[in-house]
Coordinates of N, CA and C in Angstrom, one line a residue:
Q237 N 169.7 193.0 100.5 CA 169.3 192.4 101.8 C 167.9 191.7 101.5
V238 N 167.8 190.5 101.9 CA 166.6 189.7 101.6 C 165.7 189.8 102.8
Q239 N 164.4 189.9 102.5 CA 163.3 189.9 103.6 C 162.6 188.6 103.5
L240 N 162.2 188.0 104.6 CA 161.6 186.7 104.6 C 160.2 186.8 105.3
Q241 N 159.3 186.1 104.7 CA 157.9 186.1 105.3 C 157.4 184.6 105.3
E242 N 157.2 184.1 106.4 CA 156.6 182.7 106.5 C 155.1 182.7 106.5
S243 N 154.5 181.6 106.0 CA 153.1 181.4 106.0 C 152.8 179.9 106.0
G244 N 151.5 179.6 106.2 CA 151.1 178.2 106.2 C 150.9 177.5 107.5
G245 N 151.2 178.2 108.6 CA 151.0 177.6 109.9 C 149.5 177.5 110.2
G246 N 149.2 176.8 111.3 CA 147.9 176.6 111.7 C 147.7 175.5 112.7
S247 N 146.5 175.1 112.9 CA 146.2 174.0 113.9 C 145.9 172.7 113.1
V248 N 146.4 171.6 113.6 CA 146.2 170.4 113.0 C 146.2 169.3 114.0
Q249 N 145.5 168.2 113.7 CA 145.5 167.1 114.6 C 146.7 166.2 114.5
P250 N 147.1 165.5 115.5 CA 148.3 164.6 115.4 C 148.1 163.6 114.2
G251 N 149.2 163.4 113.5 CA 149.2 162.6 112.3 C 148.9 163.4 111.1
G252 N 148.5 164.6 111.2 CA 148.2 165.5 110.0 C 149.5 166.1 109.4
S253 N 149.2 166.9 108.4 CA 150.3 167.5 107.6 C 150.1 169.0 107.4
L254 N 151.1 169.7 107.3 CA 151.1 171.1 106.9 C 152.3 171.4 106.0
R255 N 152.2 172.4 105.2 CA 153.3 172.9 104.4 C 153.5 174.4 104.7
L256 N 154.7 174.6 105.3 CA 155.1 176.0 105.5 C 155.8 176.6 104.3
S257 N 155.6 177.9 104.1 CA 156.2 178.6 103.0 C 157.0 179.7 103.5
C258 N 158.1 180.0 102.8 CA 158.9 181.2 103.1 C 159.1 182.0 101.9
A259 N 158.6 183.2 101.8 CA 158.7 184.0 100.6 C 159.9 184.9 100.8
A260 N 160.8 184.9 99.8 CA 162.0 185.7 99.9 C 161.9 186.9 98.9
S261 N 162.1 188.1 99.4 CA 162.1 189.3 98.6 C 163.3 190.1 98.8
G262 N 163.8 190.7 97.7 CA 165.0 191.5 97.8 C 166.3 190.6 97.5
G263 N 166.1 189.4 97.1 CA 167.2 188.5 96.8 C 166.7 187.3 96.2
A264 N 167.6 186.7 95.3 CA 167.2 185.4 94.7 C 167.4 184.2 95.6
S265 N 166.5 183.3 95.7 CA 166.5 182.2 96.7 C 167.8 181.3 96.4
N266 N 168.2 181.3 95.2 CA 169.4 180.4 94.9 C 170.7 181.0 95.3
S267 N 170.6 182.3 95.8 CA 171.8 182.9 96.3 C 172.1 182.8 97.7
Y268 N 171.2 182.0 98.4 CA 171.2 181.9 99.8 C 171.2 180.4 100.2
S269 N 171.8 180.1 101.4 CA 171.5 178.9 102.1 C 170.4 179.1 103.1
W270 N 169.6 178.1 103.3 CA 168.3 178.3 104.0 C 168.2 177.3 105.2
G271 N 167.5 177.8 106.2 CA 167.2 177.0 107.3 C 165.8 177.2 107.9
W272 N 165.3 176.2 108.5 CA 164.0 176.3 109.3 C 164.4 176.0 110.7
F273 N 163.9 176.8 111.6 CA 164.0 176.6 113.1 C 162.7 176.7 113.7
R274 N 162.6 176.2 114.9 CA 161.3 176.4 115.7 C 161.6 176.7 117.1
Q275 N 160.6 177.3 117.8 CA 160.8 177.6 119.2 C 159.5 177.5 119.9
A276 N 159.5 176.6 120.9 CA 158.3 176.4 121.7 C 158.4 177.3 122.9
P277 N 157.3 177.6 123.6 CA 157.4 178.5 124.7 C 158.3 178.0 125.8
G278 N 159.2 178.8 126.3 CA 160.1 178.4 127.4 C 161.2 177.5 126.9
K279 N 161.4 177.3 125.6 CA 162.5 176.5 125.1 C 163.4 177.3 124.2
E280 N 164.6 176.7 124.0 CA 165.5 177.3 123.1 C 165.1 177.1 121.6
R281 N 165.6 178.0 120.7 CA 165.3 177.8 119.3 C 166.0 176.5 118.8
E282 N 165.2 175.7 118.1 CA 165.7 174.4 117.7 C 165.8 174.3 116.2
F283 N 166.9 173.6 115.8 CA 167.1 173.4 114.4 C 166.1 172.4 113.8
V284 N 165.6 172.7 112.6 CA 164.6 171.7 112.0 C 165.2 171.2 110.7
A285 N 165.6 172.1 109.8 CA 166.1 171.6 108.5 C 166.9 172.7 107.8
A286 N 167.8 172.3 106.9 CA 168.6 173.3 106.2 C 168.9 172.8 104.8
F287 N 169.1 173.8 103.9 CA 169.4 173.5 102.5 C 170.5 174.4 102.1
R288 N 171.7 173.9 101.8 CA 172.8 174.7 101.5 C 172.9 175.0 100.0
R289 N 173.2 176.3 99.7 CA 173.3 176.7 98.3 C 174.5 176.0 97.6
G290 N 174.5 176.1 96.3 CA 175.7 175.5 95.6 C 175.5 174.0 95.5
D291 N 175.9 173.2 96.5 CA 175.8 171.7 96.4 C 174.5 171.2 96.7
R292 N 173.6 172.1 97.3 CA 172.2 171.7 97.6 C 172.1 170.6 98.6
K293 N 173.1 170.5 99.5 CA 173.0 169.5 100.5 C 172.0 169.8 101.5
I294 N 171.3 168.8 102.1 CA 170.2 169.0 103.0 C 170.5 168.3 104.3
T295 N 170.1 168.8 105.4 CA 170.2 168.2 106.7 C 169.0 168.5 107.5
Y296 N 168.7 167.5 108.4 CA 167.5 167.6 109.3 C 167.8 167.4 110.7
G297 N 167.0 168.0 111.6 CA 167.2 167.7 113.0 C 166.7 166.3 113.3
N298 N 167.2 165.7 114.3 CA 166.9 164.3 114.6 C 165.4 164.1 114.9
S299 N 164.8 165.1 115.5 CA 163.4 164.9 115.9 C 162.4 165.0 114.7
V300 N 162.9 165.4 113.5 CA 162.0 165.5 112.4 C 162.4 164.7 111.2
K301 N 163.5 164.0 111.3 CA 164.0 163.2 110.2 C 162.9 162.1 109.8
G302 N 162.7 162.0 108.5 CA 161.8 161.1 107.9 C 160.3 161.6 107.9
R303 N 160.1 162.7 108.5 CA 158.7 163.3 108.6 C 158.7 164.6 107.8
F304 N 159.7 165.4 107.9 CA 159.7 166.8 107.3 C 160.7 166.8 106.1
T305 N 160.3 167.7 105.1 CA 161.1 167.8 103.9 C 161.3 169.3 103.6
I306 N 162.5 169.7 103.4 CA 162.8 171.1 103.0 C 163.0 171.1 101.5
S307 N 162.5 172.2 100.8 CA 162.6 172.3 99.4 C 162.7 173.8 99.0
R308 N 163.1 174.0 97.8 CA 163.2 175.4 97.3 C 162.7 175.5 95.9
D309 N 162.0 176.6 95.6 CA 161.5 176.8 94.2 C 162.2 178.1 93.8
N310 N 163.2 178.1 92.9 CA 163.9 179.3 92.5 C 163.0 180.2 91.7
L311 N 162.2 179.6 90.9 CA 161.3 180.4 90.0 C 160.4 181.3 90.8
K312 N 159.9 180.8 91.9 CA 158.9 181.5 92.7 C 159.6 182.2 93.9
N313 N 160.9 182.0 94.0 CA 161.7 182.6 95.2 C 161.1 182.2 96.5
M314 N 160.8 180.9 96.6 CA 160.2 180.4 97.8 C 161.0 179.2 98.4
V315 N 160.9 179.0 99.7 CA 161.4 177.9 100.4 C 160.3 177.2 101.2
Y316 N 160.2 175.9 101.2 CA 159.1 175.2 101.8 C 159.6 174.2 102.9
L317 N 158.7 174.0 103.8 CA 158.9 172.9 104.8 C 157.6 172.1 104.8
Q318 N 157.7 170.9 104.2 CA 156.6 169.9 104.2 C 156.7 169.1 105.5
M319 N 155.6 169.2 106.3 CA 155.6 168.5 107.6 C 154.5 167.4 107.6
N320 N 154.9 166.2 107.7 CA 154.0 165.1 107.8 C 154.0 164.4 109.1
S321 N 153.0 163.6 109.4 CA 153.0 162.8 110.7 C 153.3 163.7 111.9
L322 N 152.6 164.8 111.9 CA 152.8 165.8 113.0 C 152.5 165.2 114.3
K323 N 153.3 165.7 115.3 CA 153.1 165.2 116.7 C 152.8 166.5 117.6
P324 N 152.2 166.3 118.7 CA 152.0 167.4 119.6 C 153.3 168.1 120.0
E325 N 154.4 167.4 120.0 CA 155.7 168.0 120.4 C 156.3 168.9 119.2
D326 N 155.7 168.8 118.1 CA 156.0 169.7 117.0 C 155.4 171.1 117.1
T327 N 154.6 171.3 118.1 CA 154.0 172.6 118.3 C 155.0 173.6 118.7
A328 N 155.1 174.7 117.9 CA 156.1 175.8 118.1 C 155.8 176.9 117.1
L329 N 156.6 177.9 117.3 CA 156.7 179.0 116.3 C 157.8 178.7 115.3
Y330 N 157.5 178.6 114.0 CA 158.5 178.1 113.1 C 159.0 179.3 112.3
Y331 N 160.4 179.4 112.2 CA 161.1 180.5 111.6 C 161.8 180.0 110.3
C332 N 161.8 180.9 109.3 CA 162.6 180.7 108.1 C 163.9 181.6 108.3
A333 N 165.0 181.1 107.9 CA 166.3 181.8 108.0 C 167.1 181.7 106.8
A334 N 168.0 182.7 106.5 CA 168.8 182.6 105.3 C 170.2 183.2 105.6
T335 N 171.1 182.8 104.8 CA 172.5 183.4 104.8 C 173.0 183.4 103.4
S336 N 173.7 184.4 103.1 CA 174.3 184.5 101.7 C 175.7 183.8 101.7
S337 N 176.2 183.4 102.9 CA 177.4 182.6 103.0 C 177.1 181.2 102.7
N338 N 178.2 180.4 102.6 CA 178.1 179.0 102.3 C 178.7 178.2 103.5
P339 N 177.9 178.1 104.6 CA 178.5 177.6 105.9 C 179.0 176.1 105.7
I340 N 180.0 175.8 106.6 CA 180.4 174.4 106.7 C 179.1 173.6 107.0
F341 N 179.0 172.5 106.4 CA 177.8 171.7 106.5 C 177.4 171.4 107.9
S342 N 178.3 171.1 108.8 CA 178.0 170.8 110.1 C 177.5 172.0 110.9
Y343 N 177.8 173.2 110.4 CA 177.4 174.4 111.0 C 176.0 174.9 110.6
M344 N 175.4 174.2 109.6 CA 174.1 174.6 109.1 C 173.0 174.5 110.2
S345 N 173.2 173.7 111.2 CA 172.2 173.5 112.2 C 172.3 174.5 113.4
N346 N 173.2 175.4 113.2 CA 173.5 176.5 114.3 C 172.8 177.7 113.8
K347 N 171.9 178.3 114.7 CA 171.2 179.5 114.3 C 172.1 180.7 114.1
E348 N 173.4 180.6 114.6 CA 174.3 181.7 114.4 C 174.8 181.7 113.0
A349 N 174.6 180.7 112.2 CA 175.0 180.7 110.8 C 174.2 181.5 109.9
Y350 N 173.0 182.0 110.4 CA 172.1 182.7 109.6 C 172.0 184.2 109.9
T351 N 171.8 185.0 108.9 CA 171.8 186.4 109.0 C 170.4 187.0 109.0
Y352 N 169.5 186.4 108.2 CA 168.2 186.9 108.0 C 167.2 186.0 108.5
W353 N 166.1 186.6 109.1 CA 165.1 185.8 109.8 C 163.7 186.4 109.5
G354 N 162.7 185.5 109.3 CA 161.4 185.9 109.2 C 160.8 186.1 110.6
Q355 N 159.5 186.5 110.6 CA 158.8 186.7 111.9 C 158.2 185.5 112.5
G356 N 158.1 184.4 111.8 CA 157.6 183.2 112.3 C 156.2 182.9 112.0
T357 N 155.8 181.6 111.9 CA 154.4 181.2 111.8 C 154.1 180.1 112.8
Q358 N 153.0 180.2 113.4 CA 152.6 179.3 114.5 C 152.1 177.9 114.0
V359 N 152.6 176.9 114.5 CA 152.1 175.5 114.2 C 151.6 174.9 115.6
T360 N 150.4 174.5 115.6 CA 149.8 173.8 116.8 C 149.3 172.5 116.4
V361 N 149.8 171.5 117.1 CA 149.4 170.1 116.9 C 148.7 169.6 118.1
S362 N 147.4 169.4 118.0 CA 146.6 169.0 119.2 C 145.3 168.3 118.7
S363 N 144.9 167.4 119.6 CA 143.6 166.7 119.3 C 142.5 167.4 120.0

C-alpha cells in the first residue's frame, strides 16, 4: 500500500509559479496511475491532471490546460505538478492521488478512480 505526501504549496502572486511534489512510499511510482485534484472552500473536489501508467498518457482539466504540467520521476519515486501563470481562482488545497489499476482514460478525471490520497498542500494565489 502506497503512502502519499504532498509538499511545495505556498502563497504566490498572480502570474507566479509553484511546483508541487508528491512523495510516494511503500510502492514504486511506475506501478501506479497518478492524479492531482484540488478543492477550494465550499466547492467540490476538482480534477487537475492525471498520468496513466503503462502508456503514460496525460490529461488535464480544462481550467489548467496550457498552464500546468504533470510529471513523474521514477528514480526518486516522485510525482510533480508544475503550475505556471497562476490565477487567484487556482487557490485551493491540492491533493495527490494514486491507483494501482489502469483506468479507462476518460475515467482518469474522476476522483472515484483513485484509491490512495495524500493530506493535501495549500496553494494561495493573491496580490
